[in-house]
Amino acid sequence: MSERTTKQRETDADESTEADASDASPTTVTSGATSTVRALENAGIEVMFGVQGGAIMPVYDALWGSDIDHVMMAHEQGAAHAADAYNVVSGQPGVCLATSGPGATNLVTGIADANMDSDAVVALTGQVPQTMVGSDAFQETDTTGITAPITKNNYFASDADTVGDTVGEAVALAGSGRPGPTLVDLPKDVTNDETDREPGMPQTPETYTPQDEADEAAVDRAAAAIETAERPLLLFGGGVVKAEASEAARSFATGYEIPVVTTMPGIGTMPEDHDLCLSWAGMHGTGYANMAINHTDLLIAVGTRFDDRLTGGIETFAPEADVVHVDIDPAEISKNIHADYPLIGDAGRVLEQLDDAISTAPNAEAWREQCRTWKVEYPMDYAAPDDEPLKPQFVVEALDEATSDEAIVTSGVGQHQMWASQYWTFREPRKWISSHGLGTMGYGLPAAIGARLAADPDEEVVCIDGDGSFLMTVQELSVAVREDLDITVAILNNEYIGMVRQWQDAFFEGRHMAAGYSWIPEFDKLAEAFGARGWRVDDYDEVADAVEEALAYDGPSVIDFHIDPAENVYPMVPSGGANDKFALSEEQL
Amino acid sequence: MSGGLDGPAPEERPTPDGRRNSQGIRIDPEAEAEPEARRVVLSALVKHEPGVLASVSGLFRRRQFNIESLTVGPTTDQDRARITLEIEEPDPGIEQAKKQLQKLVPVIAVTELEPDAIRRELALIKVDGSAPDQVGAVAEMYDGKTVDVSQESVTVEITGSEQKIDAAIETFGRFGIHEIVRTGTAALERGTRRTT
């Protein structure tokens, strides 16, 4: 906690003894800005991430003395990603704050990221005064126009009397039903104007009524299909995590002994070392998960939107399967994959309904045996000979080994992200924090900051990053140092935009155009320059010590692992291909 | 390059027989063709507030729904407006358009109108003024009205179905059309059926 905020809190404590004891509120609302802050307090917001600037200054001023912690980020993109990861780890809405113009546009990547992954992020942006809106004023941009397609809903606040309720609605809406980002644009006159109206408790709009329970008749039909399936397969997506339905999902899977695959955001809904769990499916998912997908006769999909990285080509996706699709968002039903048994509702609630409706478990022992056979036939393994450069998979396993089951892993986007999700064994939800749908390089470090502030102190936070991803948001290391955050960044450094290089090898005849770095910073020294601790690791025998020291260091640390630059990610389903035709090596592409 | 894994190669793996079409529906590839597009009218009751029309039109652009016309206007409730859209899509696309529209927070209700719903469009057609009597006669034929006359031009107002207006425009063509404007379809259910 910064010195300023701590001091201010002490002052407040002194004053409160003199203040009217019957008044629970520390202050009364005096302006649109104080109303905005009060609304956030009413919503239970404890921390927010932002960057100062002209048009948002009134809101920042109103935060002076508030109990809400503010983390001053280096760049607004970092603020949005930190808020996003805060949400994924804690389940509480993440709030980010930026000024108008470039502040708002810098948030855009993070908002789009939250939108793709259905994360509850609330963005508050300053705006020029309403009298100047439309005049192309200094730092004016059409923030609500720009963010309309990437928010669940956005708001242009126009009145100091109602701004608090609008902010409350934005917070409530972000976290309810299918979560997603919301934004409130705050013109400076609205935040500066006087008001004495206290905002009410946060409420979703009247017209917003997500369905909790699925239609009973539809549940009965799906239940009958499950009872008679010969090759049933559960597919758990990120929606299971959002709905806090992992326990219900696990007991459903184990109760009926149905094998499970997850999507990448669904990692951890089922313990990955469980006999029934086939880990995650899709482009770089396990061979056994992808075999199961393409041979199941009943795919029971919960909280997933059938993203193309999961399905590969639509024509060849689960071609023998009827599909049960459980989702709280009706628009996801039959959007990409036709649902034979659509069940609209909350994931946990619908699984309970199904459980009540099923009288006999499917007879699927032969199918389970087939899945076990695939696990043996297509093992996730790698060779790590001593005379070859360090393998990234070894580094991921070493980190997993050295940390507790409670550890949280964030990542950037690219090869390192795939290795991390393949070779780390996740046993719980909200531990794998990544940019799934948008694929935002640079997500990992700011996400680690947000995750650290949401996590319990005894949960380690590890950012497995790539050299390219790390360079995109490296400035946020200054925040981790300033806030004294205990995070460990492990860079899997191959001096390439590695996934691009992999595709160039496979599909562009090895022409490495703009994929390799002819020079790259020494990240251990860069870390030290920021005031963090840094290590460089080139060989297998240095891995364990560096990992141990970095994890033991109570502050931000960076290990620059120089890995085999030739290593590629397998299995790989070529873009648009059939899931069961994954390549196990470059020759098979 | 390295990083290969063990296991049977792709061609050694059994291949399932089934297949889906581009809508993700499981099909018999011998029997079923891709679904054909049909044209429908959607009516959306929305909150009457700034940005709603932009959200709706942005949604249709972004998701590449084939939009034929869009009209918007107030209702008897000053807090609500009605947006009428005509789209041409295969059935899964129509369902998806309705659900995506319904998902927008300021959208209160969405209905797909029955095929026999009342549909009207208005057109103003400015034709060359050299034969005003003949223009008037044609206008009458289409139940139209002459709304402006000058030395150079005659402007006629026609309301009716899209087909009727297409036909009128074609007929006026022989006088020489200077310019036209059309509103897009406004539509309401017949009888006691409620539109939304």
PDB file of C-alpha atoms in Angstrom, chain A residues 149 152-153 173 178 205 207 294-295 314-323 329-331 333 335-336 338 377-379 381 391 505 564 566-568 570-571 580-582 584 586 588, chain B residues 1-26 47 49 55 61-63 80 92 96 99-100 102-108:
ATOM      1  CA  PRO A 149     -18.837  -3.581 -30.260  1.00  0.00           C
ATOM      2  CA  LYS A 152     -21.585  -5.966 -22.985  1.00  0.00           C
ATOM      3  CA  ASN A 153     -23.032  -2.465 -22.694  1.00  0.00           C
ATOM      4  CA  LEU A 173     -24.262  -5.796 -15.296  1.00  0.00           C
ATOM      5  CA  ARG A 178     -22.831 -14.125 -18.885  1.00  0.00           C
ATOM      6  CA  PRO A 205     -31.226  -2.907 -15.820  1.00  0.00           C
ATOM      7  CA  THR A 207     -34.814  -5.386 -19.123  1.00  0.00           C
ATOM      8  CA  ASN A 294     -14.134 -36.651 -32.861  1.00  0.00           C
ATOM      9  CA  HIS A 295     -15.380 -40.061 -31.793  1.00  0.00           C
ATOM     10  CA  ILE A 314     -16.904 -27.022 -38.459  1.00  0.00           C
ATOM     11  CA  GLU A 315     -17.654 -29.764 -41.019  1.00  0.00           C
ATOM     12  CA  THR A 316     -15.430 -32.277 -39.263  1.00  0.00           C
ATOM     13  CA  PHE A 317     -16.096 -31.289 -35.639  1.00  0.00           C
ATOM     14  CA  ALA A 318     -17.518 -34.112 -33.475  1.00  0.00           C
ATOM     15  CA  PRO A 319     -19.038 -35.536 -36.645  1.00  0.00           C
ATOM     16  CA  GLU A 320     -20.779 -38.443 -34.933  1.00  0.00           C
ATOM     17  CA  ALA A 321     -22.151 -36.564 -31.977  1.00  0.00           C
ATOM     18  CA  ASP A 322     -25.479 -35.178 -30.971  1.00  0.00           C
ATOM     19  CA  VAL A 323     -24.760 -32.049 -28.975  1.00  0.00           C
ATOM     20  CA  ASP A 329     -26.364 -16.943 -23.272  1.00  0.00           C
ATOM     21  CA  PRO A 330     -29.082 -18.029 -25.747  1.00  0.00           C
ATOM     22  CA  ALA A 331     -27.084 -16.447 -28.576  1.00  0.00           C
ATOM     23  CA  ILE A 333     -26.808 -21.905 -28.784  1.00  0.00           C
ATOM     24  CA  LYS A 335     -24.123 -20.128 -33.232  1.00  0.00           C
ATOM     25  CA  ASN A 336     -21.187 -22.241 -34.410  1.00  0.00           C
ATOM     26  CA  HIS A 338     -25.874 -26.876 -33.892  1.00  0.00           C
ATOM     27  CA  GLU A 377      -1.144 -43.900 -27.579  1.00  0.00           C
ATOM     28  CA  TYR A 378      -0.677 -40.114 -27.709  1.00  0.00           C
ATOM     29  CA  PRO A 379       1.351 -39.206 -24.620  1.00  0.00           C
ATOM     30  CA  ASP A 381       5.934 -35.996 -23.570  1.00  0.00           C
ATOM     31  CA  LYS A 391      13.523 -27.438 -23.480  1.00  0.00           C
ATOM     32  CA  ASP A 505       8.240 -23.317 -40.851  1.00  0.00           C
ATOM     33  CA  ASP A 564      15.853 -24.249 -27.605  1.00  0.00           C
ATOM     34  CA  ALA A 566      13.974 -24.672 -32.674  1.00  0.00           C
ATOM     35  CA  GLU A 567      11.382 -26.206 -30.359  1.00  0.00           C
ATOM     36  CA  ASN A 568       7.805 -26.224 -31.689  1.00  0.00           C
ATOM     37  CA  TYR A 570       2.737 -30.219 -30.743  1.00  0.00           C
ATOM     38  CA  PRO A 571       0.196 -31.670 -31.152  1.00  0.00           C
ATOM     39  CA  ASP A 580      -8.445 -36.021 -34.854  1.00  0.00           C
ATOM     40  CA  LYS A 581      -5.925 -35.279 -37.616  1.00  0.00           C
ATOM     41  CA  PHE A 582      -3.553 -33.386 -35.304  1.00  0.00           C
ATOM     42  CA  LEU A 584       2.604 -34.841 -33.926  1.00  0.00           C
ATOM     43  CA  GLU A 586       6.265 -30.923 -38.587  1.00  0.00           C
ATOM     44  CA  GLN A 588       2.753 -34.541 -40.438  1.00  0.00           C
TER      45      GLN A 588
ATOM     46  CA  MET B   1      12.695 -28.345 -36.331  1.00  0.00           C
ATOM     47  CA  SER B   2      12.134 -30.353 -33.184  1.00  0.00           C
ATOM     48  CA  GLY B   3       9.355 -30.978 -30.733  1.00  0.00           C
ATOM     49  CA  GLY B   4       7.663 -34.019 -32.226  1.00  0.00           C
ATOM     50  CA  LEU B   5       5.505 -36.405 -30.209  1.00  0.00           C
ATOM     51  CA  ASP B   6       4.907 -40.168 -30.325  1.00  0.00           C
ATOM     52  CA  GLY B   7       1.762 -41.831 -31.594  1.00  0.00           C
ATOM     53  CA  PRO B   8       0.074 -43.129 -34.726  1.00  0.00           C
ATOM     54  CA  ALA B   9       0.258 -40.703 -37.655  1.00  0.00           C
ATOM     55  CA  PRO B  10      -2.920 -38.922 -38.850  1.00  0.00           C
ATOM     56  CA  GLU B  11      -3.525 -41.302 -41.746  1.00  0.00           C
ATOM     57  CA  GLU B  12      -3.272 -44.301 -39.415  1.00  0.00           C
ATOM     58  CA  ARG B  13      -6.173 -43.081 -37.285  1.00  0.00           C
ATOM     59  CA  PRO B  14      -9.765 -44.225 -37.828  1.00  0.00           C
ATOM     60  CA  THR B  15     -11.910 -41.540 -39.459  1.00  0.00           C
ATOM     61  CA  PRO B  16     -15.532 -41.055 -38.399  1.00  0.00           C
ATOM     62  CA  ASP B  17     -18.107 -41.086 -41.211  1.00  0.00           C
ATOM     63  CA  GLY B  18     -20.258 -38.145 -40.124  1.00  0.00           C
ATOM     64  CA  ARG B  19     -20.174 -34.604 -41.362  1.00  0.00           C
ATOM     65  CA  ARG B  20     -21.665 -31.189 -40.571  1.00  0.00           C
ATOM     66  CA  ASN B  21     -22.690 -28.390 -42.887  1.00  0.00           C
ATOM     67  CA  SER B  22     -21.380 -24.833 -42.558  1.00  0.00           C
ATOM     68  CA  GLN B  23     -24.096 -24.107 -39.963  1.00  0.00           C
ATOM     69  CA  GLY B  24     -22.674 -26.824 -37.725  1.00  0.00           C
ATOM     70  CA  ILE B  25     -25.680 -29.109 -38.304  1.00  0.00           C
ATOM     71  CA  ARG B  26     -24.978 -32.814 -38.716  1.00  0.00           C
ATOM     72  CA  LYS B  47     -35.170   1.980 -25.230  1.00  0.00           C
ATOM     73  CA  GLU B  49     -31.899   6.594 -25.997  1.00  0.00           C
ATOM     74  CA  SER B  55     -25.527  -0.462 -31.677  1.00  0.00           C
ATOM     75  CA  ARG B  61     -22.449  -4.975 -39.864  1.00  0.00           C
ATOM     76  CA  ARG B  62     -20.062  -6.726 -37.515  1.00  0.00           C
ATOM     77  CA  ARG B  63     -21.739 -10.102 -37.706  1.00  0.00           C
ATOM     78  CA  ARG B  80     -39.424   3.443 -26.390  1.00  0.00           C
ATOM     79  CA  PRO B  92     -29.854 -20.457 -38.560  1.00  0.00           C
ATOM     80  CA  GLN B  96     -28.793 -15.913 -34.606  1.00  0.00           C
ATOM     81  CA  LYS B  99     -30.760 -13.667 -30.438  1.00  0.00           C
ATOM     82  CA  GLN B 100     -27.888 -11.253 -30.948  1.00  0.00           C
ATOM     83  CA  GLN B 102     -32.180  -9.501 -28.096  1.00  0.00           C
ATOM     84  CA  LYS B 103     -28.842  -9.638 -26.296  1.00  0.00           C
ATOM     85  CA  LEU B 104     -28.206  -5.902 -26.682  1.00  0.00           C
ATOM     86  CA  VAL B 105     -29.045  -4.413 -23.302  1.00  0.00           C
ATOM     87  CA  PRO B 106     -31.225  -1.515 -24.603  1.00  0.00           C
ATOM     88  CA  VAL B 107     -33.314  -3.930 -26.727  1.00  0.00           C
ATOM     89  CA  ILE B 108     -36.525  -4.826 -24.892  1.00  0.00           C
TER      90      ILE B 108
END
